[in-house]
Each structure stands twice: as structure tokens, then as C-alpha cells.
Coordinates of C-alpha atoms and ligand atoms in Angstrom, one line a residue:
M10 CA 15.3 3.2 -35.5
A11 CA 12.0 1.7 -34.5
A12 CA 8.7 3.6 -34.8
I13 CA 5.9 2.0 -32.8
L14 CA 2.2 3.1 -33.1
G15 CA 0.0 2.3 -30.1
V16 CA -3.8 2.2 -30.7
S17 CA -6.8 1.9 -28.3
A18 CA -10.2 1.8 -29.8
F19 CA -13.8 0.5 -29.9
Y20 CA -14.7 1.0 -26.3
H21 CA -14.6 4.6 -25.3
D22 CA -11.9 7.3 -25.7
S23 CA -10.1 5.9 -28.7
A24 CA -6.5 7.2 -29.0
A25 CA -3.2 6.8 -30.7
A26 CA 0.4 7.2 -29.5
L27 CA 3.7 7.1 -31.3
V28 CA 6.9 6.0 -29.7
V29 CA 10.1 6.4 -31.7
D30 CA 13.2 4.8 -30.2
G31 CA 11.6 5.0 -26.8
D32 CA 10.7 8.6 -27.1
I33 CA 7.0 9.5 -26.7
V34 CA 6.7 11.6 -29.8
A35 CA 3.0 12.1 -29.9
A36 CA -0.3 10.9 -28.4
A37 CA -3.9 12.1 -28.7
Q38 CA -7.5 11.1 -28.2
E39 CA -9.7 10.8 -31.3
E40 CA -12.5 12.9 -29.8
R41 CA -10.4 16.1 -30.1
F42 CA -10.3 15.8 -33.9
T43 CA -13.8 14.4 -34.6
R44 CA -15.3 16.7 -31.9
K45 CA -17.4 13.8 -30.6
K46 CA -16.8 13.4 -26.9
H47 CA -15.4 10.0 -25.9
D48 CA -15.4 8.9 -29.6
P49 CA -14.9 5.1 -29.6
G50 CA -14.2 4.9 -33.3
F51 CA -10.9 3.8 -35.0
P52 CA -8.6 6.8 -34.2
S53 CA -7.6 7.6 -37.8
L54 CA -7.2 11.3 -37.2
A55 CA -5.2 10.8 -34.0
I56 CA -2.9 8.4 -35.9
Q57 CA -2.5 11.0 -38.7
H58 CA -1.5 13.6 -36.0
C59 CA 1.1 11.2 -34.5
L60 CA 2.7 10.4 -37.9
R61 CA 2.7 14.1 -38.9
Q62 CA 4.4 15.1 -35.7
A63 CA 7.2 12.6 -36.3
G64 CA 7.4 13.3 -40.1
L65 CA 6.7 9.7 -40.8
K66 CA 4.5 7.9 -43.3
P67 CA 2.4 4.9 -42.4
S68 CA 4.8 2.7 -44.3
D69 CA 7.6 3.9 -41.9
L70 CA 6.0 2.2 -38.9
D71 CA 7.8 -0.9 -37.6
Y72 CA 5.1 -2.1 -35.2
V73 CA 1.4 -1.4 -34.6
V74 CA 0.3 -2.4 -31.1
F75 CA -3.3 -2.7 -30.1
Y76 CA -3.9 -2.1 -26.4
E77 CA -5.9 -5.3 -25.6
K78 CA -6.6 -8.8 -26.8
P79 CA -9.9 -8.8 -28.6
L80 CA -10.4 -12.5 -28.6
R81 CA -9.8 -12.7 -24.9
K82 CA -12.4 -9.9 -24.4
F83 CA -14.8 -11.7 -26.7
E84 CA -14.3 -14.8 -24.7
R85 CA -15.3 -12.9 -21.5
L86 CA -18.4 -11.5 -23.2
L87 CA -19.3 -15.0 -24.4
E88 CA -18.7 -16.7 -21.1
T89 CA -20.5 -14.0 -19.1
Y90 CA -23.4 -14.5 -21.5
L91 CA -23.4 -18.2 -21.1
A92 CA -23.3 -17.9 -17.3
F93 CA -26.4 -15.8 -17.3
A94 CA -28.2 -17.2 -20.4
P95 CA -30.8 -16.7 -21.5
Q96 CA -31.0 -13.5 -19.3
G97 CA -28.1 -11.7 -20.9
F98 CA -29.2 -12.1 -24.5
K99 CA -30.2 -8.5 -25.1
S100 CA -26.8 -7.1 -24.1
F101 CA -25.0 -9.9 -25.8
A102 CA -27.0 -9.4 -29.0
M103 CA -26.1 -5.7 -28.9
A104 CA -22.4 -6.3 -28.4
I105 CA -21.9 -9.1 -30.8
P106 CA -22.3 -7.4 -34.2
V107 CA -19.8 -4.7 -33.2
W108 CA -17.4 -7.4 -32.1
L109 CA -17.7 -9.5 -35.1
K110 CA -17.4 -6.6 -37.5
E111 CA -14.6 -4.6 -35.9
K112 CA -12.9 -6.2 -33.0
T113 CA -12.3 -9.7 -34.3
H114 CA -11.2 -8.3 -37.7
L115 CA -9.0 -5.8 -36.1
P116 CA -5.8 -6.5 -38.2
K117 CA -7.9 -5.9 -41.3
V118 CA -9.5 -2.7 -39.9
I119 CA -6.0 -1.4 -38.9
R120 CA -4.5 -2.2 -42.3
Q121 CA -7.4 -0.7 -44.2
S122 CA -7.1 2.5 -42.2
L123 CA -3.4 2.9 -42.5
G124 CA -3.2 1.9 -46.2
D125 CA -1.8 -1.0 -48.1
S126 CA 1.8 0.2 -47.8
V127 CA 1.9 -0.8 -44.1
K128 CA 3.8 -3.9 -43.6
A129 CA 4.3 -3.5 -39.9
P130 CA 3.3 -6.5 -37.8
I131 CA 0.3 -6.0 -35.5
V132 CA 0.9 -6.9 -31.9
F133 CA -1.8 -7.3 -29.2
T134 CA -1.0 -6.5 -25.6
D135 CA -3.1 -7.3 -22.5
H136 CA -5.4 -4.5 -21.4
H137 CA -3.9 -4.2 -17.9
E138 CA -0.4 -4.7 -19.2
S139 CA -1.0 -1.7 -21.3
H140 CA -2.2 0.3 -18.3
A141 CA 0.7 -0.9 -16.3
A142 CA 3.2 -0.1 -19.0
S143 CA 1.7 3.4 -19.3
A144 CA 2.2 3.9 -15.6
F145 CA 5.7 2.6 -15.1
F146 CA 7.7 3.2 -18.3
P147 CA 7.3 7.0 -18.4
S148 CA 7.7 7.4 -14.7
P149 CA 10.8 8.8 -13.1
F150 CA 11.4 5.6 -11.1
E151 CA 14.1 3.0 -11.7
E152 CA 11.9 0.5 -9.8
A153 CA 8.4 0.7 -8.4
A154 CA 5.3 -1.2 -7.4
I155 CA 2.6 -1.1 -10.1
L156 CA -1.1 -0.9 -9.4
T157 CA -3.8 -0.8 -12.1
L158 CA -7.5 -0.4 -11.3
D159 CA -10.3 0.0 -13.8
G160 CA -13.8 -1.1 -14.8
V161 CA -12.7 -4.1 -16.8
G162 CA -10.3 -5.1 -19.6
E163 CA -10.3 -8.6 -21.0
W164 CA -10.9 -10.3 -17.6
N165 CA -8.8 -8.3 -15.1
T166 CA -10.2 -5.4 -13.2
T167 CA -7.3 -4.9 -10.8
T168 CA -3.7 -6.0 -11.1
Y169 CA -0.4 -5.3 -9.3
G170 CA 3.2 -6.2 -9.6
I171 CA 6.6 -4.7 -10.0
G172 CA 8.3 -2.6 -12.6
R173 CA 12.1 -2.7 -12.7
G174 CA 14.4 -1.2 -15.4
N175 CA 12.9 -2.1 -18.7
R176 CA 10.5 -4.8 -17.5
I177 CA 7.1 -5.0 -15.8
E178 CA 5.7 -8.0 -14.2
L179 CA 2.1 -8.3 -12.9
T180 CA 1.8 -11.0 -10.4
R181 CA -1.7 -10.6 -8.8
Q182 CA -5.1 -9.9 -10.3
I183 CA -8.8 -9.6 -9.5
Q184 CA -11.1 -10.5 -12.3
F185 CA -14.5 -9.5 -13.7
P186 CA -17.2 -9.2 -12.5
H187 CA -15.5 -8.1 -9.3
S188 CA -14.4 -4.5 -10.1
L189 CA -13.9 -1.4 -8.1
G190 CA -14.4 0.6 -11.2
L191 CA -17.7 -1.0 -12.1
L192 CA -18.9 -0.6 -8.5
Y193 CA -18.2 3.2 -8.7
S194 CA -19.8 3.3 -12.1
A195 CA -22.9 1.5 -10.8
V196 CA -23.4 4.2 -8.1
T197 CA -22.6 6.8 -10.8
Y198 CA -25.4 5.4 -12.9
Y199 CA -27.7 5.1 -9.9
C200 CA -27.2 8.8 -9.1
G201 CA -28.2 9.8 -12.6
F202 CA -24.8 10.5 -14.1
K203 CA -23.3 8.9 -17.2
V204 CA -21.2 5.8 -16.8
N205 CA -17.6 6.3 -18.1
S206 CA -17.7 10.1 -17.7
G207 CA -19.9 11.1 -14.8
E208 CA -17.7 9.3 -12.2
Y209 CA -15.7 12.6 -11.9
K210 CA -18.9 14.5 -11.0
L211 CA -19.8 11.9 -8.4
M212 CA -16.4 12.4 -6.8
G213 CA -17.1 16.2 -6.8
L214 CA -20.5 15.7 -5.2
A215 CA -19.1 13.6 -2.4
P216 CA -17.9 16.5 -0.1
Y217 CA -21.6 17.6 0.2
G218 CA -22.6 14.3 1.7
R219 CA -22.0 12.1 4.7
P220 CA -20.9 8.5 4.2
V221 CA -24.1 7.2 5.8
Y222 CA -24.4 4.3 3.3
K223 CA -20.8 3.2 3.7
D224 CA -21.6 0.3 6.0
L225 CA -24.6 -0.8 3.8
I226 CA -22.3 -0.9 0.8
L227 CA -19.6 -2.8 2.7
K228 CA -22.2 -5.2 4.1
H229 CA -24.2 -6.0 0.9
L230 CA -22.4 -4.8 -2.3
I231 CA -18.7 -5.4 -1.7
D232 CA -16.8 -7.7 0.6
L233 CA -13.6 -5.8 1.1
R234 CA -10.9 -7.9 2.8
H235 CA -8.1 -6.6 4.9
D236 CA -5.6 -7.6 2.2
G237 CA -7.3 -5.3 -0.3
S238 CA -9.0 -8.2 -2.2
F239 CA -12.7 -7.8 -2.8
W240 CA -15.8 -9.6 -4.1
L241 CA -19.0 -8.0 -5.3
D242 CA -22.4 -9.6 -4.6
M243 CA -23.6 -9.9 -8.2
S244 CA -27.3 -10.3 -7.1
Y245 CA -27.4 -6.4 -6.9
F246 CA -25.9 -5.7 -10.3
N247 CA -27.1 -6.0 -13.8
Y248 CA -24.0 -5.3 -15.9
C249 CA -23.3 -9.0 -16.7
Q250 CA -26.6 -9.7 -18.2
G251 CA -28.4 -6.4 -18.9
L252 CA -28.1 -3.0 -20.3
T253 CA -28.1 -1.2 -17.0
M254 CA -25.6 -1.2 -14.1
T255 CA -27.9 -1.9 -11.3
N256 CA -31.1 -3.9 -10.7
S257 CA -34.2 -3.7 -8.5
R258 CA -32.5 -5.3 -5.5
F259 CA -29.9 -2.6 -5.6
H260 CA -32.6 0.1 -5.8
D261 CA -34.5 -1.5 -2.9
L262 CA -31.3 -1.5 -0.9
F263 CA -31.2 2.3 -1.2
G264 CA -34.9 2.7 -1.1
A265 CA -35.6 4.4 -4.4
P266 CA -35.2 4.0 -8.2
P267 CA -32.2 5.6 -9.9
R268 CA -32.2 9.4 -10.2
N269 CA -33.3 10.8 -13.5
P270 CA -30.4 12.6 -15.2
E271 CA -30.8 16.4 -15.0
S272 CA -33.4 16.1 -12.2
D273 CA -32.7 17.7 -8.8
I274 CA -29.9 16.2 -6.8
E275 CA -31.1 15.3 -3.3
Q276 CA -29.2 14.9 -0.1
R277 CA -29.3 11.1 -0.4
H278 CA -27.4 11.3 -3.7
M279 CA -24.7 13.3 -2.0
D280 CA -24.6 10.9 0.8
L281 CA -24.3 8.0 -1.6
A282 CA -21.5 9.8 -3.4
A283 CA -19.7 10.3 -0.1
S284 CA -20.3 6.7 0.8
I285 CA -18.9 5.1 -2.4
Q286 CA -16.0 7.6 -2.3
A287 CA -15.2 6.5 1.3
V288 CA -15.4 2.8 0.3
T289 CA -13.1 3.5 -2.7
E290 CA -10.6 5.2 -0.5
D291 CA -10.7 2.4 2.0
A292 CA -10.2 -0.1 -0.8
M293 CA -7.3 1.8 -2.4
L294 CA -5.6 2.3 1.0
A295 CA -6.0 -1.5 1.7
I296 CA -4.7 -2.5 -1.7
G297 CA -1.9 0.0 -1.4
R298 CA -0.7 -1.4 1.9
Q299 CA -0.9 -4.9 0.5
V300 CA 1.0 -4.0 -2.6
H301 CA 3.7 -2.3 -0.5
Q302 CA 4.0 -5.3 1.8
E303 CA 4.2 -7.8 -1.0
T304 CA 6.6 -5.9 -3.3
G305 CA 8.7 -4.1 -0.7
M306 CA 8.8 -1.1 -3.1
K307 CA 9.1 2.5 -1.8
K308 CA 7.4 4.0 -4.9
L309 CA 4.2 3.3 -6.6
V310 CA 2.9 3.9 -10.1
M311 CA -0.8 3.7 -11.1
A312 CA -3.1 3.7 -14.1
G313 CA -6.6 2.6 -15.1
G314 CA -9.7 4.7 -14.8
V315 CA -9.9 4.4 -11.0
A316 CA -6.5 6.1 -10.8
L317 CA -8.3 9.3 -11.9
N318 CA -9.9 9.4 -8.4
C319 CA -7.6 12.2 -7.2
V320 CA -9.2 12.3 -3.8
A321 CA -8.3 8.7 -3.1
N322 CA -4.9 9.3 -4.7
G323 CA -4.2 12.2 -2.4
R324 CA -5.0 10.1 0.6
L325 CA -2.9 7.2 -0.6
L326 CA 0.1 9.5 -0.9
R327 CA -0.5 11.2 2.5
E328 CA -1.6 8.2 4.5
G329 CA -0.3 5.3 2.6
P330 CA 3.0 3.5 2.9
F331 CA 4.7 4.8 -0.3
D332 CA 7.3 7.6 -0.4
D333 CA 6.2 8.8 -3.8
I334 CA 3.5 8.0 -6.4
W335 CA 3.5 8.7 -10.1
I336 CA 0.2 8.3 -12.0
Q337 CA -0.2 8.2 -15.8
P338 CA -2.3 11.3 -16.7
A339 CA -4.1 9.4 -19.4
A340 CA -5.1 6.8 -16.8
G341 CA -8.2 5.7 -18.7
D342 CA -8.3 3.5 -21.8
A343 CA -6.9 6.3 -24.0
G344 CA -3.6 5.9 -22.2
G345 CA -3.6 2.2 -23.1
A346 CA -2.5 3.2 -26.6
L347 CA 0.7 4.8 -25.0
G348 CA 1.2 1.8 -22.7
A349 CA 0.9 -0.6 -25.6
A350 CA 3.6 1.2 -27.6
L351 CA 5.9 1.5 -24.6
F352 CA 5.4 -2.2 -23.7
A353 CA 6.5 -3.2 -27.2
W354 CA 9.6 -1.0 -27.1
Y355 CA 10.8 -2.0 -23.6
Q356 CA 9.4 -5.4 -22.8
L357 CA 9.1 -7.0 -26.2
L358 CA 12.1 -5.5 -28.0
E359 CA 14.1 -5.4 -24.7
N360 CA 15.5 -1.9 -25.1
P361 CA 17.2 -0.3 -22.1
R362 CA 15.4 2.2 -20.1
T363 CA 16.9 5.2 -18.3
P364 CA 14.5 7.1 -16.1
V365 CA 14.7 10.8 -16.0
K366 CA 14.0 13.1 -13.0
V367 CA 11.0 14.9 -14.4
D368 CA 9.5 11.8 -16.1
R369 CA 9.2 11.0 -19.8
Q370 CA 5.6 12.1 -20.2
K371 CA 6.6 15.7 -21.3
G372 CA 3.9 17.3 -19.2
S373 CA 1.5 15.2 -21.3
Y374 CA 1.7 17.9 -23.9
L375 CA 1.7 15.4 -26.7
G376 CA -1.0 16.7 -29.1
P377 CA -0.9 19.1 -32.0
R378 CA 0.7 22.6 -31.8
F379 CA 0.0 25.6 -33.9
Q380 CA 2.7 28.2 -34.7
S381 CA 2.1 31.9 -34.2
T382 CA 2.0 32.3 -38.0
D383 CA -0.8 29.6 -38.3
V384 CA -2.8 31.5 -35.6
Q385 CA -2.3 34.8 -37.4
K386 CA -3.3 33.3 -40.7
F387 CA -6.4 31.9 -39.2
L388 CA -7.3 35.2 -37.4
D389 CA -6.7 37.3 -40.4
G390 CA -8.8 34.9 -42.4
V391 CA -11.9 35.4 -40.2
G392 CA -11.2 39.1 -39.9
A393 CA -10.7 39.0 -36.1
K394 CA -9.2 42.0 -34.4
Y395 CA -6.2 41.1 -32.2
H396 CA -3.1 42.4 -30.6
R397 CA 0.1 40.5 -31.1
A398 CA 2.4 40.5 -28.0
S399 CA 5.8 41.9 -28.8
S400 CA 7.6 39.6 -26.4
E401 CA 7.1 36.9 -23.7
N402 CA 7.2 39.6 -21.0
D403 CA 4.7 41.7 -22.9
L404 CA 2.3 38.7 -23.3
I405 CA 2.5 37.8 -19.6
D406 CA 2.1 41.4 -18.4
R407 CA -1.0 41.9 -20.5
V408 CA -2.6 38.7 -19.4
V409 CA -1.8 39.3 -15.7
S410 CA -3.5 42.7 -16.0
L411 CA -6.5 41.2 -17.5
L412 CA -6.7 38.4 -14.9
E413 CA -6.4 41.0 -12.2
Q414 CA -9.5 42.7 -13.6
E415 CA -11.3 39.4 -13.1
K416 CA -11.5 38.7 -16.8
I417 CA -12.1 35.1 -17.9
V418 CA -9.2 34.1 -20.2
G419 CA -9.1 31.3 -22.8
W420 CA -5.5 30.2 -22.7
F421 CA -4.4 28.2 -25.8
Q422 CA -0.6 27.5 -25.8
G423 CA 1.7 24.9 -27.4
R424 CA 0.8 21.2 -27.7
M425 CA -2.6 19.9 -26.7
E426 CA -2.8 17.7 -23.6
F427 CA -3.1 13.9 -23.8
G428 CA -5.6 12.6 -21.2
P429 CA -8.9 13.9 -19.8
R430 CA -7.6 17.0 -18.0
A431 CA -6.7 20.4 -19.4
L432 CA -3.2 21.1 -18.0
G433 CA -2.7 24.7 -19.2
A434 CA -2.4 24.1 -22.9
R435 CA -6.1 24.2 -23.7
S436 CA -7.4 25.9 -20.5
I437 CA -9.7 28.6 -19.4
I438 CA -8.1 30.6 -16.5
G439 CA -9.1 33.2 -14.0
D440 CA -8.3 34.8 -10.7
P441 CA -9.0 32.3 -7.8
R442 CA -9.3 35.1 -5.2
S443 CA -12.4 36.5 -6.9
P444 CA -15.5 35.5 -4.9
K445 CA -17.7 35.5 -8.1
M446 CA -15.2 33.7 -10.4
Q447 CA -16.6 30.3 -9.7
A448 CA -20.3 31.2 -10.4
N449 CA -19.2 33.4 -13.4
M450 CA -17.2 30.6 -15.1
N451 CA -19.9 28.1 -14.5
L452 CA -22.7 30.1 -15.8
K453 CA -21.1 32.2 -18.5
I454 CA -18.8 29.6 -20.0
K455 CA -19.5 26.0 -18.9
F456 CA -23.3 26.1 -18.8
R457 CA -23.2 23.1 -16.4
E458 CA -24.1 22.0 -13.0
S459 CA -22.0 24.3 -10.8
F460 CA -21.7 22.3 -7.7
R461 CA -18.1 21.5 -8.5
P462 CA -15.4 24.0 -7.8
F463 CA -12.6 24.6 -10.3
A464 CA -9.1 23.3 -10.0
P465 CA -6.1 25.4 -9.0
I466 CA -2.9 25.6 -10.9
V467 CA -0.1 26.6 -8.6
L468 CA 3.7 27.1 -9.0
R469 CA 5.3 23.9 -7.8
D470 CA 7.7 25.6 -5.4
E471 CA 4.9 27.5 -3.8
A472 CA 2.3 24.7 -3.6
H473 CA 3.1 23.6 0.0
K474 CA 2.5 27.1 1.3
W475 CA -1.1 27.0 0.1
F476 CA -2.0 23.4 0.2
G477 CA -1.4 20.3 2.4
I478 CA 1.2 18.8 0.1
D479 CA 4.7 17.9 1.1
P480 CA 7.3 20.1 -0.7
R481 CA 9.0 16.9 -1.9
H482 CA 5.9 16.0 -3.8
E483 CA 4.2 17.4 -6.9
S484 CA 1.0 17.0 -8.8
P485 CA 1.9 17.9 -12.4
Y486 CA -1.1 16.1 -13.9
M487 CA -3.9 17.3 -11.6
L488 CA -4.2 13.8 -10.1
L489 CA -4.0 14.6 -6.4
V490 CA -6.4 16.4 -4.1
A491 CA -5.0 18.3 -1.2
P492 CA -6.6 20.5 1.5
V493 CA -6.2 24.2 1.5
R494 CA -3.9 25.1 4.5
D495 CA -5.5 26.5 7.6
E496 CA -4.0 29.9 7.4
H497 CA -5.8 30.5 4.0
R498 CA -9.2 29.4 5.3
M499 CA -11.9 31.8 6.2
P500 CA -14.3 31.7 9.1
V501 CA -17.9 30.8 8.3
T502 CA -20.8 32.6 9.9
D503 CA -23.7 30.7 11.5
A504 CA -26.0 31.8 8.7
Q505 CA -23.5 30.6 6.1
R506 CA -23.1 27.3 8.0
E507 CA -26.8 26.8 7.8
I508 CA -26.8 27.4 4.0
M509 CA -23.9 25.0 3.6
K510 CA -25.8 22.3 5.5
N511 CA -29.3 22.6 4.2
D512 CA -29.6 24.8 1.1
P513 CA -31.0 22.5 -1.6
D514 CA -29.3 24.6 -4.3
L515 CA -25.7 23.4 -4.2
R516 CA -24.5 26.5 -6.0
N517 CA -25.4 28.5 -3.0
R518 CA -23.4 26.2 -0.8
V519 CA -20.3 26.1 -3.0
N520 CA -20.4 29.9 -3.5
I521 CA -19.8 30.6 0.2
P522 CA -16.1 31.7 0.3
R523 CA -14.2 29.1 2.3
S524 CA -10.7 30.5 1.8
S525 CA -8.8 33.4 0.3
I526 CA -8.9 31.4 -3.0
P527 CA -12.7 30.6 -3.0
A528 CA -13.0 29.7 -6.7
V529 CA -10.8 26.6 -6.2
T530 CA -11.8 25.6 -2.7
H531 CA -14.4 22.9 -2.3
V532 CA -16.9 22.8 0.6
D533 CA -14.6 20.5 2.6
Y534 CA -11.6 22.8 1.9
S535 CA -10.1 20.3 -0.6
A536 CA -8.6 21.4 -4.0
R537 CA -7.7 19.4 -7.1
L538 CA -4.2 20.5 -7.5
Q539 CA -2.0 20.9 -10.6
T540 CA 1.5 22.0 -9.8
V541 CA 3.3 23.9 -12.6
D542 CA 7.0 24.0 -13.1
D543 CA 9.5 25.4 -15.6
D544 CA 10.5 22.0 -16.9
R545 CA 7.1 21.1 -18.2
N546 CA 5.5 24.4 -19.0
P547 CA 7.8 27.4 -18.7
R548 CA 5.3 29.9 -20.1
L549 CA 2.5 28.9 -17.7
A550 CA 5.1 28.9 -14.8
G551 CA 6.1 32.4 -15.9
L552 CA 2.5 33.6 -15.9
L553 CA 1.9 32.2 -12.4
R554 CA 5.1 33.8 -11.2
A555 CA 4.1 37.2 -12.6
F556 CA 0.6 36.9 -11.2
G557 CA 2.1 35.9 -7.8
R558 CA 4.4 38.9 -7.8
R559 CA 1.6 41.2 -8.6
T560 CA -1.0 39.8 -6.2
G561 CA 0.9 37.6 -3.7
C562 CA -1.0 34.6 -5.0
P563 CA 0.8 32.3 -7.4
I564 CA -2.4 30.4 -8.2
L565 CA -4.9 30.6 -11.0
V566 CA -8.2 28.8 -11.6
N567 CA -7.9 26.3 -14.4
T568 CA -10.7 24.6 -16.2
S569 CA -10.8 22.8 -19.6
F570 CA -11.3 24.9 -22.7
N571 CA -14.7 23.7 -23.8
V572 CA -18.4 24.1 -23.1
R573 CA -20.3 21.3 -21.4
G574 CA -20.4 18.2 -23.4
E575 CA -17.8 19.4 -25.9
P576 CA -14.4 17.8 -26.2
I577 CA -11.5 20.1 -25.2
V578 CA -10.6 22.4 -28.1
C579 CA -7.8 21.3 -30.4
T580 CA -7.3 23.9 -33.1
P581 CA -7.4 27.8 -33.0
E582 CA -10.7 27.5 -34.9
D583 CA -12.2 25.3 -32.1
A584 CA -11.0 27.8 -29.6
Y585 CA -12.3 30.9 -31.5
R586 CA -15.7 29.3 -31.9
C587 CA -15.9 28.5 -28.1
F588 CA -14.7 32.1 -27.4
L589 CA -17.5 33.5 -29.5
G590 CA -20.1 31.0 -28.3
T591 CA -19.6 31.8 -24.6
E592 CA -19.1 34.9 -22.5
M593 CA -15.3 34.4 -22.3
D594 CA -13.7 37.9 -22.0
V595 CA -10.3 37.2 -23.5
L596 CA -8.8 34.7 -25.9
V597 CA -5.0 34.2 -25.9
L598 CA -4.0 32.1 -28.9
E599 CA -0.2 31.6 -28.7
D600 CA 1.0 35.3 -28.7
A601 CA -2.2 36.8 -30.1
I602 CA -4.6 38.5 -27.6
L603 CA -8.3 39.0 -28.5
L604 CA -10.7 40.9 -26.4
K605 CA -14.4 40.2 -26.4
D606 CA -15.1 44.0 -26.3
D607 CA -13.4 44.2 -29.7
V608 CA -15.6 41.7 -31.3
A609 CA -17.8 43.8 -33.5
E610 CA -20.4 41.3 -34.3
K611 CA -21.7 39.8 -31.2
L612 CA -23.0 36.3 -31.6
D613 CA -26.7 36.4 -31.8
A614 CA -28.7 34.2 -29.4
A615 CA -29.8 31.8 -32.2
T616 CA -26.3 31.1 -33.4
R617 CA -25.1 30.6 -29.9
E618 CA -27.9 28.1 -29.2
K619 CA -26.9 26.3 -32.3
Y620 CA -23.3 26.1 -31.3
L621 CA -24.2 24.8 -27.8
A622 CA -26.9 22.4 -29.1
Q623 CA -24.4 20.3 -31.1
F624 CA -22.9 18.9 -28.0
Q625 CA -24.7 16.2 -26.0
L626 CA -24.8 16.9 -22.3
D627 CA -22.3 14.7 -20.6
Ligands
FE2_718 FE1 -9.0 0.0 -18.7

């Protein structure tokens, strides 16, 4: 037996993953336990979860694998500083103490955290190798082209190559500072959203804009070649030498300083979002074609933060040269922990690999689970009134009835998701047909900018009837965007068209019903799809089937179980707190059903404020 612990830490989204004899036993992000979003600290609690799940002690570990090479990264920081010295001193001086203290003494940090009994050797993999391993090894493919795209690892920002059997080989790379991820982050920053988390918002903003700045970006910021290679003109950026992403030359190019976070979003920000999105899609299609040509592979696997761009992924699958694409759901650096452990098992220890049809990611349900008895103990402890479903059918019947009454339901089931998206284990769900569902969920639960529609979960076998996705394809990890099919779209009146074009309040635009499932349809008719099947999540598939039987619509709205700025809930306690702190109507904790109407003591305004105030806006 070999137990391999993968660790990613000290940048953002620290995580741990445990692979035992090739089986992905557990994986989780540290933020879920510390309740600090994108927590970059050493993932002690995530490691504890992994070991507990496997019934192992730290001393049982055979290898500990760190997801990147700290000294190579240090070398990149140092060389970048030297290239820009003395300009870059401030950012260099800020990064160095962290590096000296934690990253260059990593083996010591890891041993201290795990305890003296740990004798396992500590191995370091390359950052993009970790991404690549996380994409290929769990995938259902015997062989595939591999493409990794992110901000930056040690030096690489883009790599590609081939995975075959139990080996991956990356043959091409593009290096820092030329980075598709950092370019996207620069525009994210310029539009007033947070780097490393606001990229997803920018993608959601894009459908409101027109890509009027696309040519300007291609002319000045990025030289995108036909073969998918690219160069950035660094005279517009500040991330090598400063503490910001962009500089005054960049701001002059677009005619204004960066937008202040939380200030009004103007049409030019939407146009910029549409423009950088269009550039990213062009780049990914070009790289995709090149990778296909060079490798001759029919399938593609992807990871790295840019692979979370589900709009580009959807286009690559529909318009690109590959028959099928599999994307690691924890595509960002958290997934590096999993990739690092898998790399050690297959590539370093040379163990055989047999792909399985569904994939080996287990629906990405790799976090902690709580038994019904744990849930009851907790609920009894806090004196909550609840109903315990007598059977699976009873549970599903009751929840379907509540959903039909347009109730907003907190759905807490089984093991927590690994990766940034809630995939039906820690989700808030609702009826997508309801015209007010989108506004209600945004205002009552998420307390966030509401220009983004929610994502649909749909039965896999029904997905192609509602969305433009080939019946051979699936999107189990919400990583593909597909258009709502014509027959489900709704005509828009002239007055509505006027609002959609010009209303400065984007909530008014997004609230105009575009289809028979308005809560999950964006203004351009696109939807961020998660397909649900009996292999990965039988209870959720059962719920969708029952809802479909009752309503003719096997689709639900799915959004992450949290409030704005809060990490997705992990424990029944987190979920209960979120239930009380918001206007969620129903909470389903495993087989216990709680109704807000039954909560005797309503949370007073001050307590709610306090709950919400502990999370920094993201
Ligand atoms: Fe990365």
C-alpha cells in the first residue's frame, strides 16, 4: 500500500489531497475549515480531513508531495526583480519575507505541521506538471492531449503535451511574464474586481458588452499568433515590478483609471469584459487547434485557472477539433494538491493506470460527510425543530413540493465538493421557471451584485433537449457553458429590448425573462451547465427526475451554499448558521428538513448584520 499526500499552499486556495493506491480518497480546500475565503495558509485542517477519511495517521504516509518547486519560483521572483530593479523593490520586499520564512523552509514547515512521527520523504513536483496530472490521470481517457493555462507557476503560464497510460509529457510551454491568466486578471483588476476571484464575475459581465476593445487589446496588449503562441507587451503592465496589475499606459489606452470596487459598473466595463473574453476564446481556440495538430489526439484534458473559463471551454468543445474534453473541476491551484499526489503515484512510482468510463474524480465529492445521526445530534443540541424524512422517496417528494412553491432550499448532502463550484452537495436550489427566483436568491440569500444569472443543474440524459450540448457530451463539473435551445426561448418586446440595451441597472436587464427557465438564462441565452447523473450523485439525480415528472422541467437552479464573501459551507453548523442568517426558506440537512416558518426565534437584524459582516466582500 502507498498513501500519498498532496499539498498546495502559500499562494491562494491552499488544499490537501490523499491518494491511496491510486484511489482519490479525499481532497479539500483549507478555506472550508478555517472559514477564510481563499485561505493561503498551510492546509493543516484539510490534511486532517484527508487522513481521517482514510483512517490513517500522519506516520502512515509514504510520500508527501508539494505541488510546485519553491526554489524555482523564488528564482523567478528574484530574476524578475533584477530585470526591473530598482523599480520592483516594493513588491519584491513584500514577497521575500514570506518566501524566506515559509516557502524555502517548506520541508520543515510540513514536518512541523504533521508531527515528528512522519518519516515520509517530501517530493516537489513542477506547478504545471501538477495541473497536467490533475487533468489527465483522473480523466476517463486512455490517451489525450493535455493543456494547462493559468496565471503563473514557477515560470510556465501555458503548457501542453500528451498523456498516455500512466505517463504525462509536457513538450511545449509559454513562460512568465507572458500569460493568458495574468492578462485576464489585469482586466479583472482594471474593471474593479478582485484578482484571483473576480475573474468569474468578469466572465459573467461579458454578455452585457460588445467586444469593441478586442482589436485594441490584440494590437497593443497581446500579440496572438496563428499557432496559439502569444506575447504580452509588458510596457502596459505592472505585475512584474509593482503591487498592481496595470500601469498608467494601460489606463491611458482605455481612457480612464481603474474602476473603484463597488462603484457603478459602466457600459465600458461590460465592453471590456466582452473584449477580453473574446480574446481569451480566440486564444484558447488557436491553442486548441495547435495542440490537436501537434499531438494528433482526439481528446483533450485541461487544468489551470484559465480552464475555469467555462464560456471558452464550451466554444472549444463545440467549435474546436477535439471529440471530447475533460476538465479538472479543481482547475485552480487547489487542484495542484491532487495532481501532485497523482503524479507521484503514476509517474514517479510507475503504477499502472486503468481509466474508467465515468472518470476517477468521484463527482469531486471528496470532502467531509456527516451522517444523519451527526446531523440530528447537532439539531437537537441547538433545539431546532425539524422533520426527518421516512425514506428516500419521502425526502424527495417533500423537497419537490417545496420547490414547486418557489421555496429557496439549502441542500446539504453527502461529501463536500473539491474545487470552487458547488455541485449539489453544498448547494442552494430553486425552481428555474420562476421569474422572480433570480432576484429573490440574489437579494435574500447572496446579498451580492445580481447581474449574474444562476447556473442550472439538469439531468444528464435530458440536457440536450434544453441546451445546445451534444447528447454524447456531459458537463458534470459545471465547466461548460451552452446556449438555451431556441424552442425554450421567449420573445422579447420592444420595450424590454430597450431595457436590455440601455438600462444602467443590470439587475433590470437580467430580470427580463429570456426563456421558460429565466433564473438560469443569461442575457445572451447562455447557461453554465452542470449535468447530473446517477453514477455521481444518485440522490440529486432522483430529485431532478421527480421535479421533472411533476413539472416537465428536469432542471433546478443551483448556487453555492454561502453568502457573499463566505467560503462554501462545510459542516451542518455552517449550513444552519447560513440558513438563519439569510432568508432561505428551507434547509435540508441529509434527511432532516427544516422550515424557516418553524424557526421560533427569528434572527434579529443586529445578529444577522454581525454574521454577514465577518466575511470580506469578494
Ligand atoms: Fe496554477
